[in-house]
Tab-separated table of C-alpha atoms in Angstrom:
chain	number	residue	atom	x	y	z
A	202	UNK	CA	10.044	-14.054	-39.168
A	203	UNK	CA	7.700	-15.769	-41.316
A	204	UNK	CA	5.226	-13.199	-42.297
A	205	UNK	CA	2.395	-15.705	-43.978
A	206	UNK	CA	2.020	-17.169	-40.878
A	207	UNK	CA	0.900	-13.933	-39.430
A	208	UNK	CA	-2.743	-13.238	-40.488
A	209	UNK	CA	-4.142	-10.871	-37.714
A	210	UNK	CA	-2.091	-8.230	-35.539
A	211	UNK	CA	-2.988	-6.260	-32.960
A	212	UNK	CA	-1.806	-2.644	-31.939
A	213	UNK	CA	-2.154	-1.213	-28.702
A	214	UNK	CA	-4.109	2.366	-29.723
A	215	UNK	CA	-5.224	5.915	-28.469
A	216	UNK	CA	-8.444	4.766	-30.478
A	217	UNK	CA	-10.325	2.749	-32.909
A	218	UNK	CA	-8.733	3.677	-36.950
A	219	UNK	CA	-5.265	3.261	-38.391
A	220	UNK	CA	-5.167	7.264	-38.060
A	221	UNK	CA	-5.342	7.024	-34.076
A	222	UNK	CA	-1.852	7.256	-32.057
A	223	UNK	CA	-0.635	3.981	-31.118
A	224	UNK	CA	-0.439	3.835	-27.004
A	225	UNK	CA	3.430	2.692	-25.691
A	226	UNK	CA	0.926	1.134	-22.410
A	227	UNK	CA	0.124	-2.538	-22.692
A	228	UNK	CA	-2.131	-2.990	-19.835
A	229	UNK	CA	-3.615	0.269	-19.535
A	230	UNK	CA	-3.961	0.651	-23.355
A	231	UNK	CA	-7.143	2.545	-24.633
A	232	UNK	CA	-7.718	-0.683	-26.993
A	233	UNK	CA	-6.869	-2.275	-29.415
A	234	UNK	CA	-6.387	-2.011	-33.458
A	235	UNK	CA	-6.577	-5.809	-34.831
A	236	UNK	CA	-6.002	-5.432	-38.313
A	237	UNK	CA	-6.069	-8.669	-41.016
A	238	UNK	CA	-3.186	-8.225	-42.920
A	239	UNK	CA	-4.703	-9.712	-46.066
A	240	UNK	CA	-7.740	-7.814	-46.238
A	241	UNK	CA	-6.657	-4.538	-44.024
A	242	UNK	CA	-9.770	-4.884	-42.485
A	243	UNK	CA	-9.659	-3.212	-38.961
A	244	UNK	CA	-11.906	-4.207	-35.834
A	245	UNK	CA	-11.163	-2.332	-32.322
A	246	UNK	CA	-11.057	-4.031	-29.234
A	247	UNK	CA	-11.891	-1.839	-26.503
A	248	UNK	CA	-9.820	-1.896	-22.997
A	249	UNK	CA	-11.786	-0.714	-20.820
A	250	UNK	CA	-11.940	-4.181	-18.947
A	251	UNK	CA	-8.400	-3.698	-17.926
A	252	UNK	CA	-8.300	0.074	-17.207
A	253	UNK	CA	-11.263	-0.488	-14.506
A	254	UNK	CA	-9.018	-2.742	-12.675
A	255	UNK	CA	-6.694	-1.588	-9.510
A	256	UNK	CA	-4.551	-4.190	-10.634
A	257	UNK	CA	-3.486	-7.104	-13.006
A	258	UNK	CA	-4.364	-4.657	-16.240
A	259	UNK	CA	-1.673	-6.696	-18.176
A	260	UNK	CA	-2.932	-9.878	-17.140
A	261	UNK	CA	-6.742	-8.572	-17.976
A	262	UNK	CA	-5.019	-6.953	-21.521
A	263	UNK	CA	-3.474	-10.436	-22.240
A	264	UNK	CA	-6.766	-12.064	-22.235
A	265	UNK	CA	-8.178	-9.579	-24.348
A	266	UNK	CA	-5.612	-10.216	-26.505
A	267	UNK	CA	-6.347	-14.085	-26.710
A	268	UNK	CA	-9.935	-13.748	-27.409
A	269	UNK	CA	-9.093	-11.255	-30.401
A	270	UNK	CA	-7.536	-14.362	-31.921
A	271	UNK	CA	-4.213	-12.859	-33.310
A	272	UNK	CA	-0.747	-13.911	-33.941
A	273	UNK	CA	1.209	-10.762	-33.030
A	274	UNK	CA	1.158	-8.178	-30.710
A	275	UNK	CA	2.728	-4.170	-31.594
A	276	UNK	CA	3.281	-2.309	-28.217
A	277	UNK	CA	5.158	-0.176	-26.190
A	278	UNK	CA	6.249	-2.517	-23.439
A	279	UNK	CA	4.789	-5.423	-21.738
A	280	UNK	CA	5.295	-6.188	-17.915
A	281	UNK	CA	6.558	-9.254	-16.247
A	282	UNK	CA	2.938	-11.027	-15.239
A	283	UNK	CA	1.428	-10.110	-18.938
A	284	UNK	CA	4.511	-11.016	-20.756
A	285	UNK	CA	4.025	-14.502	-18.624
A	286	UNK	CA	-0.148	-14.649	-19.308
A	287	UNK	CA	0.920	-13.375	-23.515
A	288	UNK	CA	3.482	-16.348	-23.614
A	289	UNK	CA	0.761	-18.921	-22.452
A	290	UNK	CA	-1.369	-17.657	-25.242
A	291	UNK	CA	1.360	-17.681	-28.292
A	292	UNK	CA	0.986	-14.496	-29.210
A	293	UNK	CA	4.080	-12.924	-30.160
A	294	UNK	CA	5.208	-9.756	-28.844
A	295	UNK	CA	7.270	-6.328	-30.550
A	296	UNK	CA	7.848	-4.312	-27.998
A	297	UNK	CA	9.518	-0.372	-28.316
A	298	UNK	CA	6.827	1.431	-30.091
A	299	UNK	CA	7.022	4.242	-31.241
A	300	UNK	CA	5.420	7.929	-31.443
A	301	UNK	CA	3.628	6.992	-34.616
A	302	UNK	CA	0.097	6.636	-36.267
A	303	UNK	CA	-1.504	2.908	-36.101
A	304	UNK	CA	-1.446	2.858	-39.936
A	305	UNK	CA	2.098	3.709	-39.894
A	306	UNK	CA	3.269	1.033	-37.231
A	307	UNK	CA	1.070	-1.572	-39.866
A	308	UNK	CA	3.314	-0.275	-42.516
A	309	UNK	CA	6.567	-0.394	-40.743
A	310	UNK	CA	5.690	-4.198	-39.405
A	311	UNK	CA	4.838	-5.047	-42.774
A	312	UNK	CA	8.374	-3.758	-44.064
A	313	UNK	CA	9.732	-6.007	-41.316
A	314	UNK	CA	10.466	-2.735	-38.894
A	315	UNK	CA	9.823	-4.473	-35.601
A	316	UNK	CA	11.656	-7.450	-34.122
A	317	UNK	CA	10.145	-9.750	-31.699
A	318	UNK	CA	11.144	-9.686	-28.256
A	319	UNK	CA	12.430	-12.501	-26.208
A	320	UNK	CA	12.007	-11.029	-22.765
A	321	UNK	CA	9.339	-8.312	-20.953
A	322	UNK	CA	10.229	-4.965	-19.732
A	323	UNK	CA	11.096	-5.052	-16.252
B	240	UNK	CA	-6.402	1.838	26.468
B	241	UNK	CA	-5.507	2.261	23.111
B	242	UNK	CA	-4.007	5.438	21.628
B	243	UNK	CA	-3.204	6.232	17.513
B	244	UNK	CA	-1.267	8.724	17.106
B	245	UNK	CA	-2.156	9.542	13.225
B	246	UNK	CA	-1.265	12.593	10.389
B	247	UNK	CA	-2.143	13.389	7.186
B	248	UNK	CA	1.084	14.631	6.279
B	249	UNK	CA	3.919	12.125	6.421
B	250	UNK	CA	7.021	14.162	9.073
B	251	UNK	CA	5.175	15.721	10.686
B	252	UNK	CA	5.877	14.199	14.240
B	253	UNK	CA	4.231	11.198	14.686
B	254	UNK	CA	7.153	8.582	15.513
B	255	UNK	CA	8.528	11.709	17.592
B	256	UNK	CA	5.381	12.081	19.655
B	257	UNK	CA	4.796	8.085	19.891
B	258	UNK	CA	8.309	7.503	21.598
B	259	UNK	CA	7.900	10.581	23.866
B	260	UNK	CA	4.446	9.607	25.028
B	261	UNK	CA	5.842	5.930	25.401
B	262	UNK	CA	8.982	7.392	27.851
B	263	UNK	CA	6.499	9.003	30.291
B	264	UNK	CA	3.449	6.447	30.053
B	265	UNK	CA	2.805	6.184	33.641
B	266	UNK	CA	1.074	2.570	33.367
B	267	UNK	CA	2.934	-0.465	32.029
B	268	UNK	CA	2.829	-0.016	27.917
B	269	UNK	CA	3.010	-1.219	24.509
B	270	UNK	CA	4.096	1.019	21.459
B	271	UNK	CA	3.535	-0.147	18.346
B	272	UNK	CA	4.424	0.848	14.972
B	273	UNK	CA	1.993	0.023	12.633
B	274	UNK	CA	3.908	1.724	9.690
B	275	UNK	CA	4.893	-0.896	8.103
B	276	UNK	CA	6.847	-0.196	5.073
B	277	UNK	CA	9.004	2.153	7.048
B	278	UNK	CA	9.246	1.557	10.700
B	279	UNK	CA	11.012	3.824	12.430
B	280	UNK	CA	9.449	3.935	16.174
B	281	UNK	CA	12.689	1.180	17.208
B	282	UNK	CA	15.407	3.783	16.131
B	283	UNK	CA	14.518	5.346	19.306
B	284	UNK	CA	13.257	3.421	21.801
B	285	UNK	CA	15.714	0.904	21.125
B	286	UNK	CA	14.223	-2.032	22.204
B	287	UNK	CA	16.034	-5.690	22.774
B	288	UNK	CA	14.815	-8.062	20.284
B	289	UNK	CA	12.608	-10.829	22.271
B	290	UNK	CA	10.875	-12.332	19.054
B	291	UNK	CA	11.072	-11.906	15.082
B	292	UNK	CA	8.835	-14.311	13.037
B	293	UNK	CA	7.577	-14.359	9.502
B	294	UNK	CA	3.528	-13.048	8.585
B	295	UNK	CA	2.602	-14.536	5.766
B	296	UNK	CA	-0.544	-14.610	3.670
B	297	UNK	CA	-2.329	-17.621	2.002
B	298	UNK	CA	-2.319	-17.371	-1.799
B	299	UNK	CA	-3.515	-20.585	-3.971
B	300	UNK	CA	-1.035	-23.040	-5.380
B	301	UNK	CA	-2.406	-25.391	-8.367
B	302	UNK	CA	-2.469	-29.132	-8.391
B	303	UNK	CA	-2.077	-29.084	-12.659
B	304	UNK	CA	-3.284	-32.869	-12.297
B	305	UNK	CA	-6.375	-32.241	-10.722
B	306	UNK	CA	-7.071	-29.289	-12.565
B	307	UNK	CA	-9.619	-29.465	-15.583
B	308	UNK	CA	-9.538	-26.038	-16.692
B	309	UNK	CA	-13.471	-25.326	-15.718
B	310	UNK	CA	-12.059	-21.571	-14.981
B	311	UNK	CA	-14.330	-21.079	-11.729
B	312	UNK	CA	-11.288	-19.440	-9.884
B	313	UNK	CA	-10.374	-17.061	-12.322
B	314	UNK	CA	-13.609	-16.381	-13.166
B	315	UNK	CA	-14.365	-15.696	-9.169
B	316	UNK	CA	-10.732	-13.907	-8.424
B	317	UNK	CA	-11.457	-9.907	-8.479
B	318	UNK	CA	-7.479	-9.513	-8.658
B	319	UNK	CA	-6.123	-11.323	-11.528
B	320	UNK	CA	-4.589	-13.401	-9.194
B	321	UNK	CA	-6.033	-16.444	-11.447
B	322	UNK	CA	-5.904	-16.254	-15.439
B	323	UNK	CA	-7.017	-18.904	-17.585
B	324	UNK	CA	-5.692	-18.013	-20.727
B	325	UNK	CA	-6.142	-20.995	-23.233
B	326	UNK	CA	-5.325	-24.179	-22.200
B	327	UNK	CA	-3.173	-22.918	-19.285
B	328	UNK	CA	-4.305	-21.767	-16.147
B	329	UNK	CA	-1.756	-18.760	-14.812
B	330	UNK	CA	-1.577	-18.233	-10.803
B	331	UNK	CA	0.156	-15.044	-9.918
B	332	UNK	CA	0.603	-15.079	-6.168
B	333	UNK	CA	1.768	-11.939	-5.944
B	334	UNK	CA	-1.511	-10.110	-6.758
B	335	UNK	CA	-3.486	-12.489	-4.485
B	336	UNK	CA	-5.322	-10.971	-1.541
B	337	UNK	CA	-5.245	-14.338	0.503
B	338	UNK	CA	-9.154	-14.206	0.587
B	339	UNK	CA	-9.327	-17.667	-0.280
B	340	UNK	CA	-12.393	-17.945	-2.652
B	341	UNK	CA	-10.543	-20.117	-5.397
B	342	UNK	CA	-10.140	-22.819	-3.116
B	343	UNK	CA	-13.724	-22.878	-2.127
B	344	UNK	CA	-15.355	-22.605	-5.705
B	345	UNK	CA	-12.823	-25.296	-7.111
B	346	UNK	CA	-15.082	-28.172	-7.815
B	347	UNK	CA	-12.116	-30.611	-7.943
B	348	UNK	CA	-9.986	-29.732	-4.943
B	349	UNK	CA	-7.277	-28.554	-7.473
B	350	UNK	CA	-5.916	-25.266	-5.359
B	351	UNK	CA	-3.803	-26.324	-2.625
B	352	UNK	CA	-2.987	-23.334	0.393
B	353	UNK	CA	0.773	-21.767	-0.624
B	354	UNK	CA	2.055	-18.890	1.459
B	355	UNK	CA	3.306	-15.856	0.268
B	356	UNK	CA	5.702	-13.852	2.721
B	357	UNK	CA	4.438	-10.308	3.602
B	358	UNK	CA	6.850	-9.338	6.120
B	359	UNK	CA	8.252	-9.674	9.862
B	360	UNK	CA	6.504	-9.038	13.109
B	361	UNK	CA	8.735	-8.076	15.712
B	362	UNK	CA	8.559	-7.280	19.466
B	363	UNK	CA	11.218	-6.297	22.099
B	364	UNK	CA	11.344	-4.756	25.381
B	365	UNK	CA	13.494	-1.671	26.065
B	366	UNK	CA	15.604	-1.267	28.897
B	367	UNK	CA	13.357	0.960	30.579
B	368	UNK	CA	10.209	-1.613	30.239
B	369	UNK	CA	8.744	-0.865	27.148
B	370	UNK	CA	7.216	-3.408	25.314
B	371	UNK	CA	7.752	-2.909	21.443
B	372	UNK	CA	5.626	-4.117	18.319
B	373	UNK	CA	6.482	-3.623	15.020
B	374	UNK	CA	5.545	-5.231	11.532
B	375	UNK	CA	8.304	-4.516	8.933
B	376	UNK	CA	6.923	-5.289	5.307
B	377	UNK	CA	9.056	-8.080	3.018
B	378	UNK	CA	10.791	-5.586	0.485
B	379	UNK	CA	9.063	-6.172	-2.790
B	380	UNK	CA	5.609	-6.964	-1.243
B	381	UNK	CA	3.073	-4.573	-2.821
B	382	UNK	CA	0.160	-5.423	0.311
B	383	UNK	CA	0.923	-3.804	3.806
B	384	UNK	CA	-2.919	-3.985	4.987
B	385	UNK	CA	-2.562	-7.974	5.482
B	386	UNK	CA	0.763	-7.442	7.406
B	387	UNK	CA	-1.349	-4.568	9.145
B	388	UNK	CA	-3.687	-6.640	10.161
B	389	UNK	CA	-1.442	-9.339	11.509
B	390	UNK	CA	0.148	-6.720	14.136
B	391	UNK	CA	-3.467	-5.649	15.392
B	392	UNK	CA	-3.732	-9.177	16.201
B	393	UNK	CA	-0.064	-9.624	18.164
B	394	UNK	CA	-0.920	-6.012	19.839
B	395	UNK	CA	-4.495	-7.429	20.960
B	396	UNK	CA	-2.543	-10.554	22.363
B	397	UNK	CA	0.073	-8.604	24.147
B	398	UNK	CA	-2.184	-5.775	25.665
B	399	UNK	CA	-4.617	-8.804	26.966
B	400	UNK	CA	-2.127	-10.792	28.242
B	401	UNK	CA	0.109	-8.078	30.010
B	402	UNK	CA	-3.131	-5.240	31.371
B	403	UNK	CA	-1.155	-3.245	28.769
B	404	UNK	CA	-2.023	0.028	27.576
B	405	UNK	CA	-1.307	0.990	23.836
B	406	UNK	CA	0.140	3.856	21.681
B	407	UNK	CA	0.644	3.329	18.071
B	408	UNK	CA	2.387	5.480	15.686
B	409	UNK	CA	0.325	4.894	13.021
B	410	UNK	CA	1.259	5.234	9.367
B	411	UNK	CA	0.827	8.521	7.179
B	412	UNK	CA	-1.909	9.277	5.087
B	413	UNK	CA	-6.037	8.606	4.956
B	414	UNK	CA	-5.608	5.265	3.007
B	415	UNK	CA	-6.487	1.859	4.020
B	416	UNK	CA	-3.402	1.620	6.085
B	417	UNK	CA	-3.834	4.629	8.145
B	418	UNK	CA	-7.915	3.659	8.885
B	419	UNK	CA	-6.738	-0.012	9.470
B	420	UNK	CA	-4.146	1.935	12.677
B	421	UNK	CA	-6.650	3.985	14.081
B	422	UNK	CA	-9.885	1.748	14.112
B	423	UNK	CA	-11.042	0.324	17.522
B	424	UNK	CA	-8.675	2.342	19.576
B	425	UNK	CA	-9.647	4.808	22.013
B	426	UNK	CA	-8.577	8.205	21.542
B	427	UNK	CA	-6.650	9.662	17.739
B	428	UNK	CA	-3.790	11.744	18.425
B	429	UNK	CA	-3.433	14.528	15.203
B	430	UNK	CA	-0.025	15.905	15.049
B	431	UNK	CA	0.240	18.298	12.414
B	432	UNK	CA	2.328	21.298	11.233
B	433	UNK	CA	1.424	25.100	11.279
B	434	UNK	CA	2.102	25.342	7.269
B	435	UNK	CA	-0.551	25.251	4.426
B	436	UNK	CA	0.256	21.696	3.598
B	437	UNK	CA	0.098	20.932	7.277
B	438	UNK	CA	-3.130	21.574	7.354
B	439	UNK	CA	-4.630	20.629	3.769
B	440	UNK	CA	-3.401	16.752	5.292
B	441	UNK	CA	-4.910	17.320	8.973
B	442	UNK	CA	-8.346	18.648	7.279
B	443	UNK	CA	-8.604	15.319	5.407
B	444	UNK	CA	-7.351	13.131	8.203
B	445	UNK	CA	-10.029	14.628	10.311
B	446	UNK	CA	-12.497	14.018	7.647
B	447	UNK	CA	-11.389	10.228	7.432
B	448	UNK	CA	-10.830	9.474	11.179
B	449	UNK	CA	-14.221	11.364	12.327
B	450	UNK	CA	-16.690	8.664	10.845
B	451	UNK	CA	-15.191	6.588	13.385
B	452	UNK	CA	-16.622	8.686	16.011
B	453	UNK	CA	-13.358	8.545	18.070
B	454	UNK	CA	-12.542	11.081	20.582
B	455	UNK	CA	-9.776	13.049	18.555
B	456	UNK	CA	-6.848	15.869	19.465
B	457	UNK	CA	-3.897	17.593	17.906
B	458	UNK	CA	-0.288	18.016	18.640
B	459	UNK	CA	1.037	21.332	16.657
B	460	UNK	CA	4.707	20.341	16.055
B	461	UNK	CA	6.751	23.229	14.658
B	462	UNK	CA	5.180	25.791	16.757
B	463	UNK	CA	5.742	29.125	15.078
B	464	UNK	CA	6.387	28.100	11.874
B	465	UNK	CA	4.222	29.132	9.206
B	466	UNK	CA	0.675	30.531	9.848
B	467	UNK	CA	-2.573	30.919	11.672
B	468	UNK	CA	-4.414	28.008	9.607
B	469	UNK	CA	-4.538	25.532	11.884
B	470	UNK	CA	-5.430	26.919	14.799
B	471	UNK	CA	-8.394	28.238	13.373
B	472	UNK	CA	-9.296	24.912	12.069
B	473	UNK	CA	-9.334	23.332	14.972
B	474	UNK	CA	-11.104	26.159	16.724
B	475	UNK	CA	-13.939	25.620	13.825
B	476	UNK	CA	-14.234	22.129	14.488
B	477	UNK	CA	-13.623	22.193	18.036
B	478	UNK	CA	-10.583	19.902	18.357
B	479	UNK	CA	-8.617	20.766	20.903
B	480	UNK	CA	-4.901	21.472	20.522
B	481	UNK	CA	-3.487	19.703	23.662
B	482	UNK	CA	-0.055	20.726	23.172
B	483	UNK	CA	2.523	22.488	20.731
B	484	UNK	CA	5.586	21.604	20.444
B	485	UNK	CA	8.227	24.751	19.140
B	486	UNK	CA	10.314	24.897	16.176
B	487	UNK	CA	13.410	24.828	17.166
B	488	UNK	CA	17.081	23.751	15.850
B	489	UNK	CA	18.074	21.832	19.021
B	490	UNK	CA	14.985	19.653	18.956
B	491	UNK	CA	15.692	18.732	15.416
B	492	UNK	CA	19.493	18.026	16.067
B	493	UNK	CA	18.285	15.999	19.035
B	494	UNK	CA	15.846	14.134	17.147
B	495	UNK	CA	18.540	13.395	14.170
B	496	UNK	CA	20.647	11.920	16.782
B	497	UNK	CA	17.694	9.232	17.623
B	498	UNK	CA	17.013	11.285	20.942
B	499	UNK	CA	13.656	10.688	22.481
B	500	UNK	CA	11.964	14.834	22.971
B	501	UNK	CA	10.349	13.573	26.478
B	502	UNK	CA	14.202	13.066	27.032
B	503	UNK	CA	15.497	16.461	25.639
B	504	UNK	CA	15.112	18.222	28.928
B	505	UNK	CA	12.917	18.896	32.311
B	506	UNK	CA	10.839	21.169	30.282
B	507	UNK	CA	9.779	18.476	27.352
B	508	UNK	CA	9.650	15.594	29.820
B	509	UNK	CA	6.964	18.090	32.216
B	510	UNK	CA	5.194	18.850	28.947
B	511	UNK	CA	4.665	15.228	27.879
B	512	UNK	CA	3.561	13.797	31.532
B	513	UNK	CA	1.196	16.727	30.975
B	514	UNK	CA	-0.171	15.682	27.393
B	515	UNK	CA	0.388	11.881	28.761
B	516	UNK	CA	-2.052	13.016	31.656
B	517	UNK	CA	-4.565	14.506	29.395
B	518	UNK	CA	-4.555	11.992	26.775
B	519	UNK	CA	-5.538	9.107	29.083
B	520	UNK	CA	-8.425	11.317	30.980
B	521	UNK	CA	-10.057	11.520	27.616
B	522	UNK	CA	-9.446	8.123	27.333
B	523	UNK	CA	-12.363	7.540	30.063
B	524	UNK	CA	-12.360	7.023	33.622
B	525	UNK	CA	-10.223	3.893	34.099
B	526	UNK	CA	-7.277	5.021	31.380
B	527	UNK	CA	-6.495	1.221	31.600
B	528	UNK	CA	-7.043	-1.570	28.178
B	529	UNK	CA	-10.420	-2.018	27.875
């Protein structure tokens, strides 16, 4: 991967700091932690959008996602539909998150712990 | 005349009490099974096949060429059905509702009518003159209430054309597919269980079915099992229990065998002519279709 390319990430989280737990859920995330990996300035994205919805969360997530203007996604696992709606947008996608902090998952990408994934979970 | 025979609680007796009710029907009749993600009513009727055609929904397809990404659709569709993401716009047909408002708002005529397949609607006739209706939903469709909805208007059809009166086993539950089953008919059949959990599901069937204002009744199945809790409840809310039916180990092996009760012997047949009888006196005067 070519990391300068990468500016801004986003990480699907239990809340809004790099001390909240990340959330596996893609679509039915709490938010999300966009962090600029220059600066480590964090902004949160809220999800609340998607959770409201009785269906198409990923699809509503995957906008959300394309508005926040980043590069790369860090989640659990991303369905069929929002994997399709993320791939129209460029984004790309690590999927198998784990138990951790969001600060830590930032570290770990950083250290080049995640590999992108080619397919969605289905 | 229409009859639903409804639960809460899924096994409880419904398909049993449909087919029974459909043997000793003493009018010409169509039974219907309106459960459609797992019919079962045709395992025991046994009906010949006399038509099987596809009911399908209308989801949009896009015309990229016409398209100018303006975003009305997705912008109008309440189901993520549309996504404009970018410079793309996404159609997902599966989470389309076929209520058609894309293609109305699209300024440039760029969402053509597609079809999405929901399922099968069946009928058949069984060799001793019972008409059969059934929907069976496409295995991987997510919607039954559009499939629903298509059988209502086959059974409406078939009961006009034929004088028929109607039973329906109607699906489990208090969700949009069991309300869709028992609106505009004219009596709800209850069948329940004497257990705890038999009557936690009746209590909020009753409190689902009753804004209707339908006449409605209850069928105790499992007679002697369990407890006292339903007959009180429906001695509260004065719904009367019109017949039980006991718990017993033949009735079970006959029913595992695909055996119709009303069939089981002279004593089940007298008892559903008898609950036949009463149902279609509530029904009102005539006891025919309306």
């Amino acid at each position: 991967m070519i990391l300068s390319s990468i500016r801004r990430i986003a990480i699907t989280s239990e809340g809004p700091t790099l001390e909240n737990a990340v959330d596996p859920r893609f679509g039915r995330a709490g938010g999300f932690v966009v962090v600029d990996l220059e600066s480590m300035a964090t902004s949160y994205v809220d999800n609340d959008s998607s959770q409201v919805l009785a269906q198409g969360a990923g699809i509503q997530a995957a906008e959300n996602i394309a508005n926040a203007g980043v590069q790369v996604l860090l989640t659990g696992q991303v369905g069929p539909k929002a994997w399709t709606a993320l791939q129209a947008t460029g984004v790309r996608v690590a999927q198998g998150i784990e138990p951790m902090t969001v600060g830590e998952a930032i570290a770990r990408f950083k250290a080049g712990g995640f590999a992108f994934s080619d397919a969605p979970v289905r | 005349m229409i009859l639903a025979v409804a639960s809460g609680k899924g096994g409880t007796g419904k398909t049993m009490v449909s087919d029974s009710l459909a043997s000793v029907w003493q009018h010409p009749v169509l039974a219907v099974d309106l459960d459609v993600e797992e019919p079962n009513l045709g395992l025991f009727l046994r009906p010949e096949p006399v038509r099987d055609e596809a009911a399908c929904l209308e989801v949009p397809v896009l015309d990229p060429a016409r398209c100018n990404l303006c975003g009305a659709c997705a912008q109008l569709c309440q189901f993520k059905a549309i996504s404009l993401m970018g410079a793309q716009l996404l159609v997902f047909p599966d989470m389309c509702h076929g209520c058609g408002g894309c293609m109305r708002v699209c300024p440039q005529g760029a969402i053509q009518k597609g079809q999405r397949v929901l399922g099968r609607v069946e009928t058949g006739l069984t060799a001793s003159g019972i008409r059969c209706l059934t929907g069976r939903l496409r295995i991987g469709e997510a919607m039954s209430p559009p499939l629903i909805a298509k059988v209502r208007q086959h059974l409406r059809a078939m009961a006009d054309e034929a004088a028929l009166d109607v039973i329906i086993d109607a699906p489990p539950g208090v969700s949009c597919q069991a309300m869709m089953a028992v609106q505009d008919v004219n009596v709800i059949l209850l069948v329940t269980e004497p257990t705890p959990f038999g009557l936690h599901d009746l209590r909020l069937a009753w409190q689902a079915f009753r804004s209707l204002g339908k006449p409605m009744t209850v069928v105790i199945n499992r007679a002697g099992l369990g407890d006292e809790g339903v007959q009180s409840f429906c001695r509260e809310m004065g719904l009367q229990v019109l017949m039980e039916i006991p718990f017993r180990r033949e009735i079970a092996e006959h029913y595992a065998r695909g055996g119709v009760l009303a069939e089981f012997d002279e004593e089940m047949r007298d008892l559903f002519t008898g609950l036949a009888r009463k149902i279609a006196a509530m029904a009102g005067a005539g006891g025919h279709h309306a």
